[in-house]
Short mmCIF file of C-alpha atoms and ligand atoms in Angstrom, two decimals:
data_model
loop_
_atom_site.label_atom_id
_atom_site.label_comp_id
_atom_site.label_asym_id
_atom_site.label_seq_id
_atom_site.Cartn_x
_atom_site.Cartn_y
_atom_site.Cartn_z
CA MET A 1032 0.01 0.04 -0.12
CA ASN A 1033 1.45 3.11 -0.73
CA VAL A 1034 1.52 6.19 1.88
CA LEU A 1035 -1.09 8.16 0.68
CA LYS A 1036 -3.60 5.33 0.65
CA SER A 1037 -2.48 4.16 4.15
CA LEU A 1038 -2.80 7.87 5.18
CA ALA A 1039 -6.40 7.77 3.87
CA VAL A 1040 -6.98 4.48 5.29
CA SER A 1041 -5.63 5.57 9.04
CA LEU A 1042 -7.99 8.81 8.73
CA LEU A 1043 -10.91 6.67 8.02
CA ALA A 1044 -10.07 4.07 10.87
CA THR A 1045 -9.51 6.89 13.20
CA ALA A 1046 -13.15 8.43 12.45
CA ALA A 1047 -14.37 4.83 13.18
CA PHE A 1048 -13.06 4.61 16.68
CA THR A 1049 -13.62 8.10 17.75
CA THR A 1050 -16.93 7.16 19.92
CA ALA A 1051 -15.11 4.25 21.21
CA ALA A 1052 -12.30 6.41 22.51
CA ALA A 1053 -14.29 9.57 23.54
CA ALA A 1054 -13.51 9.13 27.36
CA CYS A 1055 -9.88 9.37 26.72
CA GLU A 1056 -8.08 12.32 26.64
CA VAL A 1057 -4.87 10.80 24.44
CA THR A 1058 -5.67 7.75 22.35
CA LEU A 1059 -2.78 6.18 20.85
CA LYS A 1060 -3.15 4.34 17.53
CA SER A 1061 -1.46 0.96 17.34
CA SER A 1062 -0.42 -1.04 14.42
CA ASP A 1063 0.06 -4.73 13.92
CA THR A 1064 0.02 -6.67 10.68
CA HIS A 1065 -1.67 -9.89 12.49
CA PRO A 1066 -5.02 -10.48 13.19
CA ASP A 1067 -7.03 -9.88 16.18
CA GLY A 1068 -6.25 -12.73 19.08
CA TYR A 1069 -2.63 -12.92 17.77
CA PRO A 1070 -0.38 -12.96 20.76
CA THR A 1071 1.02 -9.47 19.80
CA VAL A 1072 -2.09 -7.93 19.06
CA GLU A 1073 -3.51 -9.08 22.39
CA ALA A 1074 -0.25 -8.32 24.39
CA VAL A 1075 -0.45 -4.49 22.96
CA LYS A 1076 -4.41 -4.63 24.20
CA HIS A 1077 -2.95 -5.86 27.51
CA MET A 1078 -0.64 -2.65 27.61
CA GLY A 1079 -3.55 -0.24 26.79
CA LYS A 1080 -5.69 -1.77 29.35
CA LEU A 1081 -2.80 -1.27 32.03
CA LEU A 1082 -2.30 2.50 30.73
CA GLU A 1083 -5.95 3.24 31.13
CA GLU A 1084 -5.88 2.05 34.65
CA ARG A 1085 -2.95 3.62 35.78
CA THR A 1086 -3.51 6.82 34.15
CA GLY A 1087 -7.39 6.99 35.35
CA GLY A 1088 -8.73 6.57 31.82
CA LYS A 1089 -6.62 9.49 30.30
CA ILE A 1090 -4.50 7.34 28.16
CA CYS A 1091 -5.95 4.71 25.87
CA VAL A 1092 -4.68 2.45 23.34
CA GLU A 1093 -6.76 1.61 20.33
CA VAL A 1094 -4.94 -1.50 18.04
CA TYR A 1095 -5.62 -1.49 14.45
CA HIS A 1096 -4.56 -5.40 13.60
CA SER A 1097 -4.61 -7.15 10.29
CA ALA A 1098 -2.66 -4.53 8.46
CA GLN A 1099 -5.54 -2.06 8.38
CA LEU A 1100 -3.01 0.85 8.50
CA GLY A 1101 -0.51 -0.84 5.98
CA GLU A 1102 2.34 -3.16 5.47
CA GLU A 1103 5.01 -2.81 8.27
CA LYS A 1104 7.55 -1.09 5.94
CA ASP A 1105 4.94 1.94 5.34
CA THR A 1106 3.70 1.96 8.72
CA ILE A 1107 7.02 2.46 10.08
CA GLU A 1108 7.55 5.27 7.98
CA GLN A 1109 3.86 6.61 9.27
CA THR A 1110 5.03 5.98 12.72
CA LYS A 1111 8.11 8.43 12.41
CA PHE A 1112 5.85 11.26 11.21
CA GLY A 1113 3.50 10.35 14.43
CA VAL A 1114 0.62 9.48 12.22
CA ILE A 1115 0.34 6.14 13.66
CA ASP A 1116 1.55 6.31 17.48
CA LEU A 1117 2.88 2.77 18.44
CA ASN A 1118 3.76 0.14 16.08
CA ARG A 1119 4.37 -3.49 16.75
CA VAL A 1120 6.72 -4.87 14.06
CA SER A 1121 9.55 -7.45 13.39
CA MET A 1122 13.22 -6.18 13.45
CA GLY A 1123 13.61 -7.11 10.09
CA PRO A 1124 12.02 -4.15 8.20
CA PHE A 1125 14.01 -1.68 10.50
CA ASN A 1126 17.29 -3.20 9.61
CA ASN A 1127 18.10 -0.46 6.73
CA LEU A 1128 16.92 2.32 8.98
CA VAL A 1129 18.31 1.30 12.61
CA GLU A 1130 21.47 -0.34 12.00
CA GLU A 1131 21.52 -2.19 15.61
CA THR A 1132 18.77 -4.18 14.68
CA LYS A 1133 20.58 -6.14 12.18
CA VAL A 1134 22.41 -7.85 14.83
CA VAL A 1135 19.31 -9.55 16.01
CA SER A 1136 18.31 -10.39 12.55
CA LEU A 1137 21.34 -12.47 11.88
CA PRO A 1138 20.55 -16.38 11.01
CA TYR A 1139 21.58 -18.63 13.98
CA VAL A 1140 22.88 -15.73 16.08
CA PHE A 1141 21.00 -16.87 18.94
CA LYS A 1142 21.56 -20.47 20.56
CA GLY A 1143 17.69 -20.71 21.25
CA VAL A 1144 14.51 -18.72 22.12
CA ASP A 1145 15.87 -18.65 25.76
CA HIS A 1146 19.22 -17.56 24.77
CA MET A 1147 17.26 -14.66 22.84
CA HIS A 1148 15.43 -13.73 25.86
CA ARG A 1149 18.24 -13.39 28.02
CA VAL A 1150 20.09 -11.16 25.61
CA MET A 1151 17.05 -9.03 25.02
CA ASP A 1152 16.23 -8.77 28.46
CA GLY A 1153 19.97 -7.84 29.28
CA PRO A 1154 22.12 -4.89 28.52
CA VAL A 1155 22.20 -5.75 24.89
CA GLY A 1156 18.59 -5.32 24.51
CA ASP A 1157 18.66 -1.87 26.39
CA ASP A 1158 21.25 -0.53 23.98
CA ILE A 1159 19.28 -1.81 21.13
CA LEU A 1160 16.09 -0.35 22.33
CA LYS A 1161 17.88 3.19 22.72
CA ALA A 1162 19.28 3.03 19.24
CA PHE A 1163 15.76 3.58 17.97
CA GLU A 1164 15.51 7.13 19.37
CA PRO A 1165 17.96 9.25 16.94
CA HIS A 1166 15.51 7.81 14.21
CA GLY A 1167 12.29 9.20 15.48
CA TYR A 1168 11.27 5.94 17.42
CA VAL A 1169 11.18 5.33 21.23
CA GLY A 1170 11.87 1.39 21.77
CA LEU A 1171 9.40 0.38 24.34
CA ALA A 1172 9.67 -3.55 24.48
CA PHE A 1173 10.92 -6.74 22.82
CA PHE A 1174 8.00 -9.46 21.89
CA ASP A 1175 8.53 -13.12 20.78
CA GLY A 1176 8.78 -13.91 17.11
CA GLY A 1177 9.61 -17.98 17.42
CA SER A 1178 11.83 -19.44 15.40
CA ARG A 1179 11.37 -18.94 11.34
CA SER A 1180 11.72 -22.15 9.14
CA PHE A 1181 11.26 -22.38 5.39
CA TYR A 1182 8.07 -23.71 3.84
CA ASN A 1183 7.02 -24.12 0.18
CA SER A 1184 4.51 -25.55 -2.22
CA VAL A 1185 6.84 -27.78 -4.44
CA LYS A 1186 8.79 -30.36 -2.25
CA PRO A 1187 9.86 -31.19 0.97
CA ILE A 1188 13.09 -29.19 1.40
CA LYS A 1189 15.69 -31.76 3.22
CA SER A 1190 19.06 -30.31 2.81
CA ILE A 1191 20.53 -27.07 1.08
CA GLU A 1192 20.46 -28.49 -2.11
CA ASP A 1193 16.79 -28.68 -2.24
CA LEU A 1194 16.66 -24.89 -1.92
CA ASP A 1195 18.68 -24.56 -4.91
CA GLY A 1196 17.10 -22.27 -7.36
CA MET A 1197 13.68 -21.82 -5.45
CA LYS A 1198 11.79 -18.57 -5.34
CA VAL A 1199 11.58 -17.99 -1.65
CA ARG A 1200 9.72 -14.81 -0.14
CA VAL A 1201 11.85 -12.88 2.40
CA MET A 1202 10.92 -9.89 4.88
CA GLN A 1203 12.25 -6.63 3.30
CA SER A 1204 15.98 -6.44 4.53
CA ASP A 1205 19.13 -7.05 2.71
CA ILE A 1206 20.22 -9.52 5.42
CA PHE A 1207 17.67 -11.78 4.36
CA VAL A 1208 18.32 -11.41 0.59
CA ASP A 1209 21.95 -12.45 1.25
CA MET A 1210 21.16 -15.18 3.43
CA MET A 1211 18.65 -16.77 0.47
CA SER A 1212 21.66 -16.18 -1.87
CA ALA A 1213 23.99 -17.95 0.42
CA LEU A 1214 21.87 -21.03 0.40
CA GLY A 1215 21.62 -21.07 -3.22
CA ALA A 1216 18.06 -19.94 -3.46
CA ASN A 1217 16.50 -16.58 -5.45
CA ALA A 1218 15.16 -14.12 -2.48
CA THR A 1219 12.01 -12.12 -3.24
CA PRO A 1220 11.58 -9.45 -0.72
CA LEU A 1221 7.71 -8.85 -0.34
CA PRO A 1222 5.35 -7.35 2.24
CA TYR A 1223 3.78 -10.07 4.11
CA GLY A 1224 0.05 -9.29 3.03
CA GLU A 1225 1.16 -10.53 -0.59
CA VAL A 1226 2.76 -13.92 0.35
CA TYR A 1227 -0.26 -15.98 0.30
CA SER A 1228 -1.38 -14.88 -3.42
CA SER A 1229 2.17 -14.82 -4.59
CA ILE A 1230 2.48 -18.69 -3.48
CA GLN A 1231 -0.97 -19.51 -4.80
CA THR A 1232 -0.05 -18.20 -8.20
CA GLY A 1233 3.08 -19.49 -8.34
CA VAL A 1234 5.37 -16.02 -8.46
CA ILE A 1235 7.29 -17.47 -5.64
CA ASP A 1236 7.54 -21.08 -4.31
CA GLY A 1237 7.54 -20.44 -0.55
CA ALA A 1238 8.70 -18.41 2.29
CA GLU A 1239 9.72 -18.71 5.82
CA ASN A 1240 8.06 -17.80 9.14
CA ASN A 1241 7.40 -19.31 12.71
CA TRP A 1242 4.27 -21.65 13.61
CA PRO A 1243 1.95 -18.72 14.49
CA SER A 1244 2.40 -16.94 11.17
CA TYR A 1245 2.52 -19.82 9.02
CA GLU A 1246 -0.90 -20.74 10.36
CA SER A 1247 -2.82 -17.64 10.98
CA SER A 1248 -2.04 -16.32 7.50
CA GLY A 1249 -3.09 -19.34 5.66
CA HIS A 1250 0.26 -19.87 4.32
CA PHE A 1251 -0.10 -23.56 5.10
CA GLU A 1252 -3.13 -24.03 3.05
CA VAL A 1253 -1.02 -22.81 -0.09
CA ALA A 1254 2.53 -24.23 0.95
CA GLY A 1255 2.33 -27.80 2.44
CA TYR A 1256 5.91 -28.48 3.02
CA TYR A 1257 7.37 -26.88 6.44
CA THR A 1258 11.21 -27.70 7.37
CA LEU A 1259 12.19 -27.09 10.71
CA ASP A 1260 15.57 -25.57 10.03
CA GLU A 1261 14.85 -22.81 12.50
CA HIS A 1262 17.30 -20.31 10.62
CA LEU A 1263 16.02 -17.26 12.32
CA ILE A 1264 15.14 -16.09 15.69
CA VAL A 1265 13.96 -12.71 15.14
CA PRO A 1266 12.85 -10.56 18.23
CA GLU A 1267 9.86 -8.30 17.43
CA VAL A 1268 9.76 -4.84 18.82
CA LEU A 1269 7.19 -2.36 20.15
CA VAL A 1270 7.92 1.22 19.25
CA MET A 1271 6.51 4.67 19.92
CA SER A 1272 6.76 7.54 17.47
CA LYS A 1273 9.27 10.02 19.20
CA ALA A 1274 6.38 12.82 17.99
CA THR A 1275 4.17 11.13 20.00
CA TRP A 1276 6.14 10.61 22.97
CA ASP A 1277 7.51 14.44 23.09
CA THR A 1278 3.72 15.58 23.71
CA LEU A 1279 3.44 13.36 26.70
CA SER A 1280 4.44 14.57 30.02
CA ALA A 1281 7.68 12.83 31.77
CA GLU A 1282 5.18 11.21 34.20
CA ASP A 1283 3.26 9.70 31.36
CA GLN A 1284 6.31 8.60 29.50
CA ALA A 1285 7.32 6.67 32.42
CA THR A 1286 3.77 5.03 32.80
CA VAL A 1287 3.84 4.18 28.85
CA ARG A 1288 7.45 2.36 29.43
CA GLN A 1289 6.11 0.53 32.40
CA ALA A 1290 2.94 -0.52 30.79
CA ALA A 1291 5.04 -1.83 27.73
CA ARG A 1292 7.37 -3.70 29.78
CA ASP A 1293 4.40 -5.46 31.80
CA SER A 1294 2.96 -6.58 28.59
CA VAL A 1295 6.05 -8.88 28.09
CA PRO A 1296 5.47 -11.97 30.21
CA VAL A 1297 1.85 -11.66 28.92
CA MET A 1298 3.02 -11.82 25.64
CA ARG A 1299 5.26 -14.59 26.28
CA ASP A 1300 2.50 -17.04 27.87
CA LEU A 1301 0.17 -16.10 24.79
CA TRP A 1302 3.22 -16.89 22.17
CA GLN A 1303 3.92 -20.31 24.16
CA ALA A 1304 0.06 -21.12 23.90
CA ARG A 1305 -0.32 -20.04 20.39
CA GLU A 1306 2.82 -21.99 19.25
CA LYS A 1307 1.39 -25.10 20.43
CA ALA A 1308 -2.25 -24.38 19.12
CA SER A 1309 -0.67 -23.24 15.77
CA GLU A 1310 1.41 -26.24 15.38
CA GLU A 1311 -1.30 -28.63 16.13
CA LYS A 1312 -3.68 -27.10 13.59
CA VAL A 1313 -1.16 -27.12 10.85
CA ARG A 1314 -0.31 -30.77 11.57
CA ALA A 1315 -4.08 -31.80 11.55
CA SER A 1316 -4.44 -30.12 8.12
CA GLY A 1317 -2.03 -32.87 6.32
CA VAL A 1318 1.07 -30.33 6.10
CA GLU A 1319 4.26 -32.59 5.74
CA VAL A 1320 6.60 -31.42 8.69
CA ILE A 1321 10.52 -32.10 7.98
CA THR A 1322 12.04 -32.52 11.33
CA GLU A 1323 15.06 -34.26 10.30
CA ILE A 1324 17.26 -31.79 9.28
CA ASP A 1325 21.25 -31.20 9.60
CA LYS A 1326 21.19 -27.51 10.61
CA ALA A 1327 25.21 -27.48 10.09
CA PRO A 1328 25.33 -26.91 6.69
CA PHE A 1329 22.75 -24.19 6.84
CA MET A 1330 24.84 -22.53 9.68
CA ALA A 1331 28.03 -22.89 7.82
CA ALA A 1332 26.48 -21.06 4.72
CA MET A 1333 25.84 -17.94 6.74
CA ASP A 1334 29.59 -16.78 7.29
CA SER A 1335 29.30 -14.69 4.21
CA VAL A 1336 26.16 -12.97 5.34
CA TYR A 1337 28.16 -11.97 8.67
CA GLU A 1338 31.06 -11.08 6.62
CA LYS A 1339 29.07 -8.70 4.49
CA HIS A 1340 26.88 -7.16 7.49
CA VAL A 1341 28.64 -7.15 10.16
CA THR A 1342 31.34 -4.64 9.55
CA SER A 1343 31.41 -1.67 11.97
CA ASP A 1344 33.10 -1.77 15.33
CA LYS A 1345 29.65 -1.14 16.64
CA LEU A 1346 28.09 -4.51 15.25
CA LYS A 1347 30.96 -6.41 15.79
CA ASP A 1348 30.83 -5.72 19.64
CA LEU A 1349 27.10 -6.57 19.97
CA VAL A 1350 27.51 -9.67 18.04
CA ALA A 1351 30.28 -10.47 20.40
CA ARG A 1352 28.18 -9.87 23.57
CA ILE A 1353 25.38 -11.57 22.19
CA ARG A 1354 27.53 -14.76 21.80
CA ALA A 1355 28.89 -13.66 25.10
CA THR A 1356 25.43 -13.88 26.97
CA ASP A 1357 25.15 -17.45 28.70
C1 GTR B 185 5.99 -12.25 11.45
C2 GTR B 185 6.15 -11.10 12.09
C3 GTR B 185 5.61 -9.90 11.53
C4 GTR B 185 6.01 -9.89 10.08
C5 GTR B 185 6.08 -11.29 9.25
C6 GTR B 185 6.75 -11.29 8.03
O1 GTR B 185 6.77 -13.26 11.89
O2 GTR B 185 5.46 -11.13 13.54
O3 GTR B 185 6.03 -8.64 12.20
O4 GTR B 185 7.42 -9.45 10.27
O5 GTR B 185 6.62 -12.31 10.18
O6 GTR B 185 7.42 -12.30 7.55
O7 GTR B 185 6.45 -10.16 7.24
#
């Protein structure tokens, strides 16, 4: 969706919510690509509830789910200008804007989800949250994005060789394009909302994502082979527009920050439950899930991605600190 169209949609959506939010002095408009009920959507709603309680009904949050305000790249732009106040997105589409987000978008940089939590809950996470500010965003909290694995409509992928020449959709970031090239596939960066029809019409052979996204997007209906190679664990981030942030008092800013932090454990519980439920639904649908996969060659192929993207001392240091986190 282009920016003007997104703007028009967001204005209309604002009008639709005016009545519901009438009691609130400040209504923060929040964007999410996922459908209602998805863990990230529910976590931001929870944050809104906390905010409303803690400010005596002064600050409220309206979550516009299902990409009602546009695809992630466009909404990130609109958030910078304060057209959207809050945005829950993957780190991926932020890579070309906030370079520190690259280090947590590298294939196999985390040893697993627990390791990712320890890193993002610690000083590395704090530094990455702060890195958003000079670019017009206030980093508030990190959410889960599970492990991303490949799926496609053509054949079971059991080794790197099976990926050779395949057209695979990736998020709009150079890291993921280079990751696919390193694996011998053709990367097609596309907005999330275009993936289903692109697989259906054969524009691409497949994509990659976690269980809840593979399920909730319906991609499993058109791409029936899922290979658990778990090449990426990309955390998600909740940011606020710095333009909006600057209109709040210091006290309200602190309340917003705390409410966002307090939504994280809620999100993690919802995420765990949803991962299980999504996996069950997908397996029951007859999708072929390939679990016997040697990850070592996939990991080895990523050296060139690190060489190309981890060049500055700042990024090298962050990667070293991630690796040194137990
Ligand atoms: C999901 C993620 C979204 C979006 C999507 C994608 O896992 O939660 O924010 O980035 O992947 O692949 O575009």
